[in-house]
Short mmCIF file of C-alpha atoms in Angstrom, two decimals:
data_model
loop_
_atom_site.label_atom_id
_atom_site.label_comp_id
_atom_site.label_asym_id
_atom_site.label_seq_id
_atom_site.Cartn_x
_atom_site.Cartn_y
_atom_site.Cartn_z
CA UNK P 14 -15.10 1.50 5.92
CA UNK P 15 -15.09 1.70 2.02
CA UNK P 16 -15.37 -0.90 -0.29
CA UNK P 17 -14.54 -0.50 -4.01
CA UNK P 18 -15.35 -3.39 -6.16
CA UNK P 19 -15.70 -1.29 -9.87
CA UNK P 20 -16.62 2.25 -10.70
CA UNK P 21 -14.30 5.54 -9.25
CA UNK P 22 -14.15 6.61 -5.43
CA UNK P 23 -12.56 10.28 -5.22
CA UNK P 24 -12.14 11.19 -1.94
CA UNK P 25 -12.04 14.98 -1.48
CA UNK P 26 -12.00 15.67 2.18
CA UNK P 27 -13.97 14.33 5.34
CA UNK P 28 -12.50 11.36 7.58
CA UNK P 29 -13.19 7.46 7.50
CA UNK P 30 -11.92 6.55 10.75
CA UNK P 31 -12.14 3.61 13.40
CA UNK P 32 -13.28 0.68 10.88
CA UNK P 33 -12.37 -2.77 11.54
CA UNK P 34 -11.62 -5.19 8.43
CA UNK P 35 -12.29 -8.83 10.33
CA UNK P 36 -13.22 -11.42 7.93
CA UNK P 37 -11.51 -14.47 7.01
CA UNK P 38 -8.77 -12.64 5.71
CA UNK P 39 -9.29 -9.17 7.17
CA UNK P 40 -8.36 -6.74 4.42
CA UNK P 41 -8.42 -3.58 4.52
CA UNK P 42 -9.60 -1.60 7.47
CA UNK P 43 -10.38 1.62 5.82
CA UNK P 44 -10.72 1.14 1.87
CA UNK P 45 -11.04 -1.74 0.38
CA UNK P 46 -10.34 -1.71 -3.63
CA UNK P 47 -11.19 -4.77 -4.90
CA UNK P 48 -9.51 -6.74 -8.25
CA UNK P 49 -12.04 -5.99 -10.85
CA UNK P 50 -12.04 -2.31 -12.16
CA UNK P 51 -12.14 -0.17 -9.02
CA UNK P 52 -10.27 3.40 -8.50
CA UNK P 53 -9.55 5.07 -5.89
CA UNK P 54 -8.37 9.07 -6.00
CA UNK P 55 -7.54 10.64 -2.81
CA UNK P 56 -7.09 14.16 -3.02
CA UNK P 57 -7.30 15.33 0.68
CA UNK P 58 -8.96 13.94 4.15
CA UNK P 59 -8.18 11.53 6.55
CA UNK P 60 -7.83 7.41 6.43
CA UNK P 61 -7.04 7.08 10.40
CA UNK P 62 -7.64 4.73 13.03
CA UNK P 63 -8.70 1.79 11.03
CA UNK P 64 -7.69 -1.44 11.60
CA UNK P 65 -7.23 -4.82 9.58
CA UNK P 66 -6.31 -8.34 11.16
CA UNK P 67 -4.59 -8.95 8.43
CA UNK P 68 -3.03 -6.95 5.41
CA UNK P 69 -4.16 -3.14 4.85
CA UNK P 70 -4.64 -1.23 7.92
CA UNK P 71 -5.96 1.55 5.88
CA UNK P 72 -6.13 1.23 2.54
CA UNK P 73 -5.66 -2.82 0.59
CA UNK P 74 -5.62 -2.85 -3.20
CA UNK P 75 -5.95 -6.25 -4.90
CA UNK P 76 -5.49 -7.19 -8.52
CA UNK P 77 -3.78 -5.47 -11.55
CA UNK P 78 -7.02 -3.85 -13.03
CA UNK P 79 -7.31 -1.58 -10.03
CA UNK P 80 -5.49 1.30 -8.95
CA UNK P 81 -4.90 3.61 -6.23
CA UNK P 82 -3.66 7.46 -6.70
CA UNK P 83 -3.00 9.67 -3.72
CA UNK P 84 -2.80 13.08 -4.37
CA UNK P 85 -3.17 14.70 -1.01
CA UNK P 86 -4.35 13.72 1.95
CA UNK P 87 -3.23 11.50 4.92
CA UNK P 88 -3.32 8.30 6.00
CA UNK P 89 -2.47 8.01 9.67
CA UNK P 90 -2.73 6.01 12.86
CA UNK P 91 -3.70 2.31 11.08
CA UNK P 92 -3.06 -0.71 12.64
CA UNK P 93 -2.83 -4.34 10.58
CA UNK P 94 -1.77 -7.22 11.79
CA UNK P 95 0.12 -8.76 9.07
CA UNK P 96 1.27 -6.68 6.23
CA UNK P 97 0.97 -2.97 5.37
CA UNK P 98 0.02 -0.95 8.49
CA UNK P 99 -0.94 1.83 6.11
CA UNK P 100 -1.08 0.50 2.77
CA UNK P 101 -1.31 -2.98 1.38
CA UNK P 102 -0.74 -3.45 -2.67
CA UNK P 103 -1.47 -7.01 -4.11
CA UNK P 104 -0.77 -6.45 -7.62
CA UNK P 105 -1.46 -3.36 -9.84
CA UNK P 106 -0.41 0.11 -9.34
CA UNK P 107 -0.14 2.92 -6.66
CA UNK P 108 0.73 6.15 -7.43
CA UNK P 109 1.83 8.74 -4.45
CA UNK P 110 2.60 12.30 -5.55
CA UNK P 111 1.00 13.60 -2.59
CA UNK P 112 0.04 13.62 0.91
CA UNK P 113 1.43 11.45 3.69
CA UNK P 114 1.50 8.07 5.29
CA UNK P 115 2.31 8.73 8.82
CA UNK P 116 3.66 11.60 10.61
CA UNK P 117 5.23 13.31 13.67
CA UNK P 118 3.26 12.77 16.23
CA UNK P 119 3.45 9.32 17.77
CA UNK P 120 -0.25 8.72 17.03
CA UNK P 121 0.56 9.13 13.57
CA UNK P 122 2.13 6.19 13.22
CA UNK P 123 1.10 3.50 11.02
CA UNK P 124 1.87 -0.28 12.35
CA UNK P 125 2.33 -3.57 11.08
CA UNK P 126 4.84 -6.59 11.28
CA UNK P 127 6.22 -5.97 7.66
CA UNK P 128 5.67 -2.67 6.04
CA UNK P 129 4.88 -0.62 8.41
CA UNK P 130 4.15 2.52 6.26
CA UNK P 131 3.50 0.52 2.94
CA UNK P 132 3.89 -3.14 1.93
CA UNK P 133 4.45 -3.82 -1.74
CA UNK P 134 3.60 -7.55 -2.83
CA UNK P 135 3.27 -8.23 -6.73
CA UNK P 136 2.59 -4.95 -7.77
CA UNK P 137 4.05 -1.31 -8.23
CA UNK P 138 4.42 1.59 -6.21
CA UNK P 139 5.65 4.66 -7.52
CA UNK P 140 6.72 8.02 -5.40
CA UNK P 141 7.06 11.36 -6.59
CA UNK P 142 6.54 14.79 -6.33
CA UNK P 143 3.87 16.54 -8.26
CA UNK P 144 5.11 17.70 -11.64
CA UNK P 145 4.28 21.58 -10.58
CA UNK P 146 6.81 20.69 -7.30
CA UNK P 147 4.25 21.38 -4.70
CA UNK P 148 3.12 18.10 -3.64
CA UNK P 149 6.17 16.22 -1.86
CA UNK P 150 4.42 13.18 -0.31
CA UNK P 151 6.20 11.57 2.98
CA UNK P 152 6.53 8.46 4.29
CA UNK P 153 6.81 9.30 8.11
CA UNK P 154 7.33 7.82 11.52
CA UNK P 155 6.01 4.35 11.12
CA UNK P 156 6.49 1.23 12.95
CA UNK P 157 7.07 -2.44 11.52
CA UNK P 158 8.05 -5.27 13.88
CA UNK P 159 9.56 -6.97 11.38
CA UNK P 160 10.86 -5.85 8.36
CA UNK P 161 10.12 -2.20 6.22
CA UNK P 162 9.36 0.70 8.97
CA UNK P 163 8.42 2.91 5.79
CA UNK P 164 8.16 0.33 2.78
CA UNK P 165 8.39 -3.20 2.75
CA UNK P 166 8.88 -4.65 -1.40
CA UNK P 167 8.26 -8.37 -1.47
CA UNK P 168 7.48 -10.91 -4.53
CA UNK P 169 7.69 -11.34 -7.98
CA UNK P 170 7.13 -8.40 -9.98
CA UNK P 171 7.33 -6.13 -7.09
CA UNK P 172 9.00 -2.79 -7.50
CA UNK P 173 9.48 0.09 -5.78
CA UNK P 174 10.05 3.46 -7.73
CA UNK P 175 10.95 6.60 -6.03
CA UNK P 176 11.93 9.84 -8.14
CA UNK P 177 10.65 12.19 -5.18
CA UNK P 178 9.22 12.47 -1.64
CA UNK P 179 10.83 11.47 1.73
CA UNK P 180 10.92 8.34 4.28
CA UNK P 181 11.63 9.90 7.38
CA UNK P 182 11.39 8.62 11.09
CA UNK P 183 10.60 4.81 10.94
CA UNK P 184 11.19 2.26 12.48
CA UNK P 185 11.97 -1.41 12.12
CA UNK P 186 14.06 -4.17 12.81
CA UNK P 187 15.25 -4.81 9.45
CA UNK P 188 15.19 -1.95 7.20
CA UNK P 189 13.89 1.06 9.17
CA UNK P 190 13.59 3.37 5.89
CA UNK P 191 13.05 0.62 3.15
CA UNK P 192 13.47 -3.15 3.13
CA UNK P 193 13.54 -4.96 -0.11
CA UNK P 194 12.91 -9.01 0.12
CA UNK P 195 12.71 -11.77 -1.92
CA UNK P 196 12.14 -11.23 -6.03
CA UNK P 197 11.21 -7.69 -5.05
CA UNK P 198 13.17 -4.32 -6.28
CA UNK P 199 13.81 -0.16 -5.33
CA UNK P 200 15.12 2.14 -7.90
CA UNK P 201 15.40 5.60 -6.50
CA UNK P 202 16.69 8.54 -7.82
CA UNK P 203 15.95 12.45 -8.25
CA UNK P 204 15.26 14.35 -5.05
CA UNK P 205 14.60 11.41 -3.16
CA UNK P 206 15.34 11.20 0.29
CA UNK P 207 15.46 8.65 3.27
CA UNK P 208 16.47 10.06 6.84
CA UNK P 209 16.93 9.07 9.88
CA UNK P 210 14.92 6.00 9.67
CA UNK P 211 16.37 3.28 12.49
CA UNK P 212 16.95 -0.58 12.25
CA UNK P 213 17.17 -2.78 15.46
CA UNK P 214 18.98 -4.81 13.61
CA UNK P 215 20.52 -4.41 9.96
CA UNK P 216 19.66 -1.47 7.40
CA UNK P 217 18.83 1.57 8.98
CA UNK P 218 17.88 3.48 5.90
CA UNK P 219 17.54 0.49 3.06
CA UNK P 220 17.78 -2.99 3.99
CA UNK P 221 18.17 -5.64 1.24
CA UNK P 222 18.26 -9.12 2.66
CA UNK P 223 17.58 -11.57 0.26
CA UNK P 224 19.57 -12.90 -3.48
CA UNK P 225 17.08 -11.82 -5.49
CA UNK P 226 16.19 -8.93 -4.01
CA UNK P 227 17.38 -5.40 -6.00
CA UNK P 228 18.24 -1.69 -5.24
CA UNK P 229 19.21 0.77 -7.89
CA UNK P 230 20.59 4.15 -6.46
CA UNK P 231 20.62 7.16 -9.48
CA UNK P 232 20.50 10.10 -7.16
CA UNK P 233 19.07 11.39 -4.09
CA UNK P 234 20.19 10.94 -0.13
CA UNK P 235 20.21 8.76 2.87
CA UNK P 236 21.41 10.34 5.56
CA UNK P 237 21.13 10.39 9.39
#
């Protein structure tokens, strides 16, 4: 749909919808933001029915000169084949203080076999409610086969930081809410909350299954 190799997308409003990312690697569907210097700002619209056959169903961000920063928006409905059903990070930073990834209605779901919602790998992801507290961005009602319904932290240098927001409603068979693999690590606290996330298997709302794998709880809730 979008590729982003330097320079500053902002999305505002409008829709990219029903891209296919098919290459040799097959990155993301939707937005692509590429290793060298590229931003991308999404304040509001729609990333939906893209797909990727392999990482980044809607949105992939490579590299740790680039960044991603959702403000509002949603990104719904994305389909990749490996990793990150909604949205893959390969090193760098992404920064949610808005918007949702996922939602209620079935279609809504994002899908993937590890990280259904989002898929960390060697980089930073940080959730958290706007500083004026009107902006609460969700993680809602996706679907991993594997491991990491809602987020799925993986590799070196991976971490996971959630002061805010809510994973809600996903699904997978390890770690329905939140799994946390090798080298990778989640610190929540605040008004966090996971809910009634489900696991086939182990971890229903955080699922840490490997040595070197971390999770820091400060504050906020799992429940249900």
């Amino acid at each position: 749909g979008v590729y982003v190799s330097s320079g500053t997308f902002n999305m505002y409003g409008g829709s990219i919808t029903g891209n296919k990312a098919q290459d040799a690697k097959g990155r993301g569907g939707g937005v692509y933001v590429y290793s060298g210097s590229g931003t991308f700002n999404m304040y509001g619209g729609s990333i939906t029915g893209n797909r990727a056959t392999g990482d980044g169903g809607g949105v992939y961000k490579s590299g740790s000169n680039s960044s991603f920063n959702m403000y509002g928006g949603s990104i719904t409905g994305n389909t990749a084949n490996s990793y990150g059903g909604g949205v893959y990070v390969d090193g760098g930073g992404f920064t949610m203080t808005g918007g949702s990834i996922g939602g209620t209605n079935e279609n809504d779901a994002n899908t993937a076999d590890r990280g259904g919602g989002v898929c960390v790998d060697c980089g930073k992801f940080t959730m958290s409610a706007s500083a004026d507290g009107q902006n609460i961005p969700s993680i809602t009602g996706n679907n991993a086969t594997e491991n990491g319904g809602g987020v799925y932290v993986i590799g070196s240098s991976s971490t996971f930081e959630m002061t805010g927001g809510s994973i809600t409603g996903n699904n997978a068979a390890y770690g329905g809410g939140v799994c946390v693999s090798k080298n990778g690590s989640f610190e929540m606290s605040g008004s966090s909350c996971i809910t009634n996330n489900k696991a086939d298997s182990y971890g229903g709302g955080v699922n840490i299954n490997y040595a070197s794998a971390t999770f820091t709880m400060k504050g906020g809730s799992i429940t249900g």
